[in-house]
Tab-separated table of C-alpha atoms and ligand atoms in Angstrom:
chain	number	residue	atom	x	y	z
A	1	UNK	CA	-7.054	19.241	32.602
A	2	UNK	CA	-3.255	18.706	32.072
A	3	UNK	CA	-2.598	18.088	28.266
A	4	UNK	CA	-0.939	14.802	27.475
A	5	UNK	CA	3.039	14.368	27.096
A	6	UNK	CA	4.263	13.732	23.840
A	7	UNK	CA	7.418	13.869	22.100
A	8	UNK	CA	8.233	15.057	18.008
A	9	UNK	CA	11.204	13.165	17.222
A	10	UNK	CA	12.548	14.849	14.578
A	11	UNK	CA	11.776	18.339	13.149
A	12	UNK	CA	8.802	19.423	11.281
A	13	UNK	CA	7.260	22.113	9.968
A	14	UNK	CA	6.433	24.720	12.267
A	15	UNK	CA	3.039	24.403	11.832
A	16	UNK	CA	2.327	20.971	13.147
A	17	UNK	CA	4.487	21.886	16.277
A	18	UNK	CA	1.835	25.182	16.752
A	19	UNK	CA	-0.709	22.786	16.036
A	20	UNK	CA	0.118	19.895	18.630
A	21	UNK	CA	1.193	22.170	21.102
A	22	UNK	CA	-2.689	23.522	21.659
A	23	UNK	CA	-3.181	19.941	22.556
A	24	UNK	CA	-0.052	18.800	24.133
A	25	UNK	CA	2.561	19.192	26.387
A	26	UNK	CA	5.291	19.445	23.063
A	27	UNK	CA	8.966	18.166	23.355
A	28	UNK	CA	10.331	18.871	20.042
A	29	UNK	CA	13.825	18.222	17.972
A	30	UNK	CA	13.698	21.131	15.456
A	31	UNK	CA	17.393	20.759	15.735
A	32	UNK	CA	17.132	17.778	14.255
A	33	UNK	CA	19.843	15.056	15.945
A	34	UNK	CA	19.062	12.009	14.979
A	35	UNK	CA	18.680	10.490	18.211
A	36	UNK	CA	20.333	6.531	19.022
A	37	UNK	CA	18.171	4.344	21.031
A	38	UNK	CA	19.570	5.021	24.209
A	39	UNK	CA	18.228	8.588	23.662
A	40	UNK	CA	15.005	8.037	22.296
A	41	UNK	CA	14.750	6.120	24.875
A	42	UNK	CA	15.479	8.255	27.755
A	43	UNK	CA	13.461	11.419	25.844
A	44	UNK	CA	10.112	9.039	25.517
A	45	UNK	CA	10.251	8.765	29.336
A	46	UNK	CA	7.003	10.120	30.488
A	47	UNK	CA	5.447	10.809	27.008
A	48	UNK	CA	1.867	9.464	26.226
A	49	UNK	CA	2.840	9.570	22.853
A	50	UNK	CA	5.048	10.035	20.025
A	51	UNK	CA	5.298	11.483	16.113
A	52	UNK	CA	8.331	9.666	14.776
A	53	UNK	CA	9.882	9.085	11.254
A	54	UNK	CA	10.935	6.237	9.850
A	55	UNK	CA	14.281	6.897	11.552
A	56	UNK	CA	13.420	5.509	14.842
A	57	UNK	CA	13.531	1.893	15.962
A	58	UNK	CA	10.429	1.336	18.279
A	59	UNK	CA	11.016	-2.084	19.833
A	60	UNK	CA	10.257	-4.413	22.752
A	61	UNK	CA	13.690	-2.631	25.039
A	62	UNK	CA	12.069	0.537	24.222
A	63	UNK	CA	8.469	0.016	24.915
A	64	UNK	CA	9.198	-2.069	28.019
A	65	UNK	CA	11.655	1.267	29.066
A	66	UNK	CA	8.733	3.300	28.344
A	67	UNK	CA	5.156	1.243	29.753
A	68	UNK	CA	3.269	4.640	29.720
A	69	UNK	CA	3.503	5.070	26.459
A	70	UNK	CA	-0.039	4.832	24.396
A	71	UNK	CA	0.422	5.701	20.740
A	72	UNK	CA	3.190	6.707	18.163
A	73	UNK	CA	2.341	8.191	15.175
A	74	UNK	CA	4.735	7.303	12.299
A	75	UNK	CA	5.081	10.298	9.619
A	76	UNK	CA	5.367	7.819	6.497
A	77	UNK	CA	3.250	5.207	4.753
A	78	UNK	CA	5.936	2.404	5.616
A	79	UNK	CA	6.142	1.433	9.438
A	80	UNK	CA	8.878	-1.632	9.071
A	81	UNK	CA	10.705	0.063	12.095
A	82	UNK	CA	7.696	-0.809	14.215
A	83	UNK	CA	8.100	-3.731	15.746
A	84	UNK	CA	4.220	-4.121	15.166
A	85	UNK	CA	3.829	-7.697	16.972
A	86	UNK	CA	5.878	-5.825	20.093
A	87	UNK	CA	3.643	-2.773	20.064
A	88	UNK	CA	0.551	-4.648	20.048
A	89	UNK	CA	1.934	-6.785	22.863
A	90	UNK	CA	2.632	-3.349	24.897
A	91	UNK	CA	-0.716	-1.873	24.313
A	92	UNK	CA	0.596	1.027	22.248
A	93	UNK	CA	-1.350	2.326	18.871
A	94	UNK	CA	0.765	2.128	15.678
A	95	UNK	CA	-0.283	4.901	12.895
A	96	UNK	CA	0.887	5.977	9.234
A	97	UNK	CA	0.156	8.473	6.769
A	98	UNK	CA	-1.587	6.574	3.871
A	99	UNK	CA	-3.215	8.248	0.536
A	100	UNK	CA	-1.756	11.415	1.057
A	101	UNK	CA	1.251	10.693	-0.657
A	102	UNK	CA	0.014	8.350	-3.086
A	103	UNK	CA	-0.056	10.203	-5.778
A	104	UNK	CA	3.093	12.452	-5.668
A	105	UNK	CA	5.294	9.192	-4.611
A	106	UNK	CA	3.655	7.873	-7.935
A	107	UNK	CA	4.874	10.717	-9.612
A	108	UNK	CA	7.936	10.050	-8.267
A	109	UNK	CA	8.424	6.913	-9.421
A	110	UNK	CA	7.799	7.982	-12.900
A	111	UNK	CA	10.367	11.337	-12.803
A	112	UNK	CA	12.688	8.449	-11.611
A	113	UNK	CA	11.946	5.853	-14.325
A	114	UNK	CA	12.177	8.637	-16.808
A	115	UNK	CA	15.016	10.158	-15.368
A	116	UNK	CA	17.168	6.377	-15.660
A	117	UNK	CA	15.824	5.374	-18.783
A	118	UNK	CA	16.920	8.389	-20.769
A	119	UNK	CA	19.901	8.339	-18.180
A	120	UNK	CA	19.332	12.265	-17.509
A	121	UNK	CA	21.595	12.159	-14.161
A	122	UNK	CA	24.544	10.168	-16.466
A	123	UNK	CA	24.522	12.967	-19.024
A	124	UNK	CA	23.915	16.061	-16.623
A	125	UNK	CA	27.744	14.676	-14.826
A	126	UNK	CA	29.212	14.545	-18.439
A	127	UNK	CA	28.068	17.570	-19.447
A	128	UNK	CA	28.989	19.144	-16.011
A	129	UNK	CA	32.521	17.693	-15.919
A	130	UNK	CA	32.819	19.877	-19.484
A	131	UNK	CA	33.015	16.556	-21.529
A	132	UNK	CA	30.107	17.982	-24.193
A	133	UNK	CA	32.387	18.606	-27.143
A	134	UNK	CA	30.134	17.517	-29.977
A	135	UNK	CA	26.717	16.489	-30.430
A	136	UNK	CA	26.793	12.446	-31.671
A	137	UNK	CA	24.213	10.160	-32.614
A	138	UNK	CA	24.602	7.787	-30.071
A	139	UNK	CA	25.524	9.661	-27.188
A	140	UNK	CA	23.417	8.450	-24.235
A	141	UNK	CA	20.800	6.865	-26.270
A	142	UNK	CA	18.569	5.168	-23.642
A	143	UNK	CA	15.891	2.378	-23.323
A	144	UNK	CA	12.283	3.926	-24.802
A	145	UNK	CA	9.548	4.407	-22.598
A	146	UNK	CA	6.331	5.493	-24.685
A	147	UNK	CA	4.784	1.748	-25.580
A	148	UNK	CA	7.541	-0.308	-23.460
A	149	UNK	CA	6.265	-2.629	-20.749
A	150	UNK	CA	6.155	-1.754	-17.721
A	151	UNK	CA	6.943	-4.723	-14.885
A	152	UNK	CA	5.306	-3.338	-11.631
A	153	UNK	CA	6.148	-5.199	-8.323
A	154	UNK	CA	3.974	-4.423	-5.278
A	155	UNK	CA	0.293	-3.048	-6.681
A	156	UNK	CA	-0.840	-1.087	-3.726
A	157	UNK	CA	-1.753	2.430	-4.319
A	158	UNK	CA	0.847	3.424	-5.124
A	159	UNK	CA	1.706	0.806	-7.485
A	160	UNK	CA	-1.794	1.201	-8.981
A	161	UNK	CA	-0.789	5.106	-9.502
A	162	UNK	CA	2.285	3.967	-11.188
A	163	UNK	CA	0.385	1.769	-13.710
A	164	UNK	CA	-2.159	4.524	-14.790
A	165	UNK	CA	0.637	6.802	-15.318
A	166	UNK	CA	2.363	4.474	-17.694
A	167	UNK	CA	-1.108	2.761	-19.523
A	168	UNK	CA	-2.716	5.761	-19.743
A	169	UNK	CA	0.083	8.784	-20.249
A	170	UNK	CA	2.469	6.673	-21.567
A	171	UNK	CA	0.887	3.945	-23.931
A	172	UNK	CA	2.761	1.098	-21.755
A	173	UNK	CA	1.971	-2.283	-21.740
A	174	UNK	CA	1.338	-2.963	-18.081
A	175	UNK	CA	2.141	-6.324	-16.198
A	176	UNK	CA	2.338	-6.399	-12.262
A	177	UNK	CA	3.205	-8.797	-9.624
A	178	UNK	CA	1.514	-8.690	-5.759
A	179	UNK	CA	0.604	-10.942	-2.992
A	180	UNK	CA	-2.686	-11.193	-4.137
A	181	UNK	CA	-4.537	-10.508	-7.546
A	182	UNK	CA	-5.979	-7.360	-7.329
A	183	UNK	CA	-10.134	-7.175	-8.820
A	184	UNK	CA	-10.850	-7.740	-12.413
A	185	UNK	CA	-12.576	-3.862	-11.939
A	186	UNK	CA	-9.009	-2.462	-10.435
A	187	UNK	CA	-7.149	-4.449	-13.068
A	188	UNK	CA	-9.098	-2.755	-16.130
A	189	UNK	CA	-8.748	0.728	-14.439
A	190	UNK	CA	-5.012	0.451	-14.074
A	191	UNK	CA	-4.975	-1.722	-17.869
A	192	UNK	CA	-2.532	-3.591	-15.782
A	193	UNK	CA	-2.380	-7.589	-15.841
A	194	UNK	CA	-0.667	-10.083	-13.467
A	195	UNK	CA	1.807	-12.410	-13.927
A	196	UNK	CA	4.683	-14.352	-12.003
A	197	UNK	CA	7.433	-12.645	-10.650
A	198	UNK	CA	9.699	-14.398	-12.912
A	199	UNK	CA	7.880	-13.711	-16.278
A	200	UNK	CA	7.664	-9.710	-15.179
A	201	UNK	CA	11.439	-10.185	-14.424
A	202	UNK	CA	12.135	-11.674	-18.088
A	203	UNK	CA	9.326	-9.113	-19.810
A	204	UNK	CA	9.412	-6.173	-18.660
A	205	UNK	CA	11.543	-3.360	-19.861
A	206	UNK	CA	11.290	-1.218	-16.528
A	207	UNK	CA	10.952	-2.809	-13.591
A	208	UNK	CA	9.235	-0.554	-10.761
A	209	UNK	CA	9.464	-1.823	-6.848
A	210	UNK	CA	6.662	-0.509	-4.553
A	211	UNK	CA	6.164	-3.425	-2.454
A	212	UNK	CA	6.544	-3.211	1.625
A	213	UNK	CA	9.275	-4.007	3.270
A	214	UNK	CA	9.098	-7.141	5.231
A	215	UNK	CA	10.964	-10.837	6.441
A	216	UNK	CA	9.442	-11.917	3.333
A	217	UNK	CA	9.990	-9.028	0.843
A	218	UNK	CA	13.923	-8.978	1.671
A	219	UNK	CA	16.448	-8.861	-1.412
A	220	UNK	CA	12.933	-9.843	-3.466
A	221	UNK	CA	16.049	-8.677	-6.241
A	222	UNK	CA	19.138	-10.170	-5.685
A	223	UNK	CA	21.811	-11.739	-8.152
A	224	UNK	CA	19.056	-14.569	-9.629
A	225	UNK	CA	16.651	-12.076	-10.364
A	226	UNK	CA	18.654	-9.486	-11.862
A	227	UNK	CA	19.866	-12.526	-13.656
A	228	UNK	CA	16.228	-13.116	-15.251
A	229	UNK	CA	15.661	-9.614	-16.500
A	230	UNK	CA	17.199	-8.500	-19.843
A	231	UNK	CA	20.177	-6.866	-20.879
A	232	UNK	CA	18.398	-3.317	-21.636
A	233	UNK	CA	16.065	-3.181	-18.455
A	234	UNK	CA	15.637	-0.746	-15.973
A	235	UNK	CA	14.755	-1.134	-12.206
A	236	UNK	CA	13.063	1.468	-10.056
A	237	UNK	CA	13.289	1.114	-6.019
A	238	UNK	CA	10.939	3.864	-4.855
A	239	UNK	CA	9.804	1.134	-1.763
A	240	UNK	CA	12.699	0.474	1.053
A	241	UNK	CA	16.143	-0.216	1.100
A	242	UNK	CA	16.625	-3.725	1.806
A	243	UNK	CA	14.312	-4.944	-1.063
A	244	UNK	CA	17.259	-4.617	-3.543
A	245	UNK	CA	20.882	-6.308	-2.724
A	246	UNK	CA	22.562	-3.426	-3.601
A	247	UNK	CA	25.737	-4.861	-3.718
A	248	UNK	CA	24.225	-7.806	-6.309
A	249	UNK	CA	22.815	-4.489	-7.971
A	250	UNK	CA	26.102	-2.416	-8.308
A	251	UNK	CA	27.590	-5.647	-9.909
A	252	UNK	CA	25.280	-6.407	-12.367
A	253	UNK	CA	25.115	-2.642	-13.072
A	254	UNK	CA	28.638	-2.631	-13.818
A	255	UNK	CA	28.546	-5.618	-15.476
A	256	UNK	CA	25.809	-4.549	-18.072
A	257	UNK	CA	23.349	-7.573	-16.922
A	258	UNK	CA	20.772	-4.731	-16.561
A	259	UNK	CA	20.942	-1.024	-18.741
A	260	UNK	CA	20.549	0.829	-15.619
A	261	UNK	CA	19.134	1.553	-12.103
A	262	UNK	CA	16.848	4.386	-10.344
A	263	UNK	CA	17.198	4.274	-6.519
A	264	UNK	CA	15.456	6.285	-3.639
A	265	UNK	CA	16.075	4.035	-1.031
A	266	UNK	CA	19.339	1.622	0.015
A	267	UNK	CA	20.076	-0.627	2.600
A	268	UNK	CA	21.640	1.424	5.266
A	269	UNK	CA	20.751	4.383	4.310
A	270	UNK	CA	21.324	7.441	4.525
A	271	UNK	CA	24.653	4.960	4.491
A	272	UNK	CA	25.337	4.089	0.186
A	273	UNK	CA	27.003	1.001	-0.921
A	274	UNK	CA	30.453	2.214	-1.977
A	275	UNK	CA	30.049	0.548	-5.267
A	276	UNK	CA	26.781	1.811	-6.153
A	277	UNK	CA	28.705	5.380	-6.004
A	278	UNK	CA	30.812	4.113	-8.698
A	279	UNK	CA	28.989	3.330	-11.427
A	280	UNK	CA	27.528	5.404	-13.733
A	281	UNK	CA	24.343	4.229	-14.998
A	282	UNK	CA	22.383	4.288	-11.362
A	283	UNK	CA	20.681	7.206	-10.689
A	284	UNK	CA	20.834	8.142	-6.720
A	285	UNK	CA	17.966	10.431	-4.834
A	286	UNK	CA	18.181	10.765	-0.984
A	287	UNK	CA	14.542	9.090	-0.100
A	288	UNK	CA	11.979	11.867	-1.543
A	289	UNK	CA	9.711	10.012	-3.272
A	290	UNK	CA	7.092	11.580	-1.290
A	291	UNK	CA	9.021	15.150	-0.844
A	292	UNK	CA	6.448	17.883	-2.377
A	293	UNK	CA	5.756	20.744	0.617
A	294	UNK	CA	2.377	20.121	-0.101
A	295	UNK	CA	2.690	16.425	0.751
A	296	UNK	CA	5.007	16.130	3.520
A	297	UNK	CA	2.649	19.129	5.163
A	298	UNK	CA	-0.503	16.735	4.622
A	299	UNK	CA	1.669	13.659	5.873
A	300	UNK	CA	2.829	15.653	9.058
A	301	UNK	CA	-0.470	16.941	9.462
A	302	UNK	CA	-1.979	12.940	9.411
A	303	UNK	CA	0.444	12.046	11.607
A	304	UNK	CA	-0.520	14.969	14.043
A	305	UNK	CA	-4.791	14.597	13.929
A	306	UNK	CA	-3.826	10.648	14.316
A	307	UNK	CA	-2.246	11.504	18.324
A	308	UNK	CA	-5.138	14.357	18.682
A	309	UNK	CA	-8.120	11.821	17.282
A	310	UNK	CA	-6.320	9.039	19.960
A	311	UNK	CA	-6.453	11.193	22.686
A	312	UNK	CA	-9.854	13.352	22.532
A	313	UNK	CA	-11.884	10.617	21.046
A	314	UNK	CA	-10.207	7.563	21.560
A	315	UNK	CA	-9.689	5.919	18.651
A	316	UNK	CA	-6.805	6.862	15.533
A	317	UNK	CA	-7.545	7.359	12.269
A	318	UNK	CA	-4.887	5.485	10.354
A	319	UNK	CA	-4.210	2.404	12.723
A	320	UNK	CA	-2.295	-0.498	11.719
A	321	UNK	CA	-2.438	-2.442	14.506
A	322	UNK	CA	-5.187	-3.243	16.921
A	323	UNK	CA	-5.237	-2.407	20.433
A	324	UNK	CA	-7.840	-2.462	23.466
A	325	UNK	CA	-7.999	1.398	24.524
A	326	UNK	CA	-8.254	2.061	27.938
A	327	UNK	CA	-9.968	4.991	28.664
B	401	LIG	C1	8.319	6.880	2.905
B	401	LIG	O1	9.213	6.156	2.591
B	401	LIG	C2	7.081	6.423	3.472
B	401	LIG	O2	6.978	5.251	3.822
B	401	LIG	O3	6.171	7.252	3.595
């Protein structure tokens, strides 16, 4: 029987190619252009299916260029460039690669956390630059983390990781905000309590965000809310660019409304707000929250069984829509 057409839209390891390739016909990009729209387009004509990143824009124009198309596979927890409502419309599968990375994006967001609060990146540059003269007694004091609170927005999983981390190896007093209350059960095991956006805003001493992107989740910090938190605080954005204003960010940065920033994702990105480059007291990591070899393997390796599981049995393992499957 002739083995399904898909297409790997950006490179990965070696491995997952070898390993899709004894079930598919394989076009690859281990050179690794990142392709526009116009030619994603044209390369997903006559696939079945697809393993994208969340660098490519799957939309109505592209799934009504491409009606053959069954299933893509995203390689990332997130999916906000799946046009989800479009998909399901088309008939074509949407997967992601949860709980894999859990755990090492929750480490993550602690090395960053740590990493801004005791502004590590700020005094690496000085001491680069050949400023380190003398040793002083206030020279980049930061905010304490041991038995500080801890402000977590978005309590999936992840955020739940986060929360142990800080309750249990860090003493921290832990209050979260979420859609919806999690169980009094997941509460105690993450010692974490809720409370209103606002009073985590005007509590907390680090602010993490791990909450989805979405319509509704857009600039959840802007100027007012950076506004509400105090003078000392950190923020954390380990979840999508677009949930911070980074431009309302790099202002109150520079301002000193808030002590400092940790950022992994931006609006635009791999674009960076000019003035976020500026200032000193933001620390800046390229979107590897979930970057351990062991991970990204495990992710690409999800994303792989989802198109083989699809295909051979007929159902994915990590959907998040819901289509009919013809067979
Ligand atoms: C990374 O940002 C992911 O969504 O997995």
């Amino acid at each position: 029987m002739k083995k399904p057409a898909i297409l790997v839209a950006r490179a990965i390891f070696p491995q997952t190619l070898d390993f899709l390739s004894q079930h598919f016909e394989v076009e690859s990009n281990q050179t690794d252009e990142v392709w526009d729209a116009v030619e994603l387009t044209r390369r997903l004509n006559g696939k079945a299916g697809a393993l994208t990143t969340g660098s490519e824009r799957i939309d109505g124009a592209l799934l009504q260029a491409n009606p053959q198309l069954k299933i893509i596979a995203n390689m990332a927890v997130g999916f906000n460039n799946f046009d989800i409502p479009a998909m399901t419309a088309a008939g074509v599968l949407a997967t992601n690669t949860p709980d894999v990375l859990t755990d090492t994006t929750a480490d993550f967001g602690f090395a960053l956390l740590m990493a801004t609060a005791r502004r590590v990146s700020e005094s690496e540059h000085f001491l680069r630059a050949g400023k380190w003269t003398k040793w002083r007694y206030d020279m980049f004091a930061g905010a304490e983390v041991h038995g500080s609170t801890l402000g977590i927005i978005g309590m999936g999983r992840i955020g739940q990781g986060i929360a142990r981390r800080g309750a249990f190896g860090f003493g921290m007093k832990v209050v979260y905000h979420n859609r919806s209350q999690l169980s009094p059960q997941l509460e105690a095991e993450c010692k974490a309590t809720y409370v209103s956006k606002e009073v985590l805003l005007k509590t907390a001493d680090h602010v993490v965000l791990v909450v989805p992107y979405s319509a509704e989740s857009h600039h959840t910090i802007g100027a007012n809310e950076l506004g509400m938190m105090k003078s000392t605080a950190t923020l954390v954005n380990i979840a999508r660019g677009g949930i911070v204003d980074d431009a309302a960010l790099a202002h109150a940065l520079a301002g000193g409304q808030i002590a400092a920033a940790g950022l992994d994702v931006f609006e635009g990105e791999p674009v960076v707000n000019e003035a976020l480059l500026k200032v000193p007291n933001v620390v800046l990591t390229p979107h590897i929250a979930s970057a351990t070899t062991k991970t990204r393997l495990a992710m690409a390796q999800l994303a792989a069984d989802n198109l083989v599981s699809y295909f051979t049995q007929g159902r994915a393992l990590t959907p998040v829509n819901q289509v009919a499957i013809m067979g």
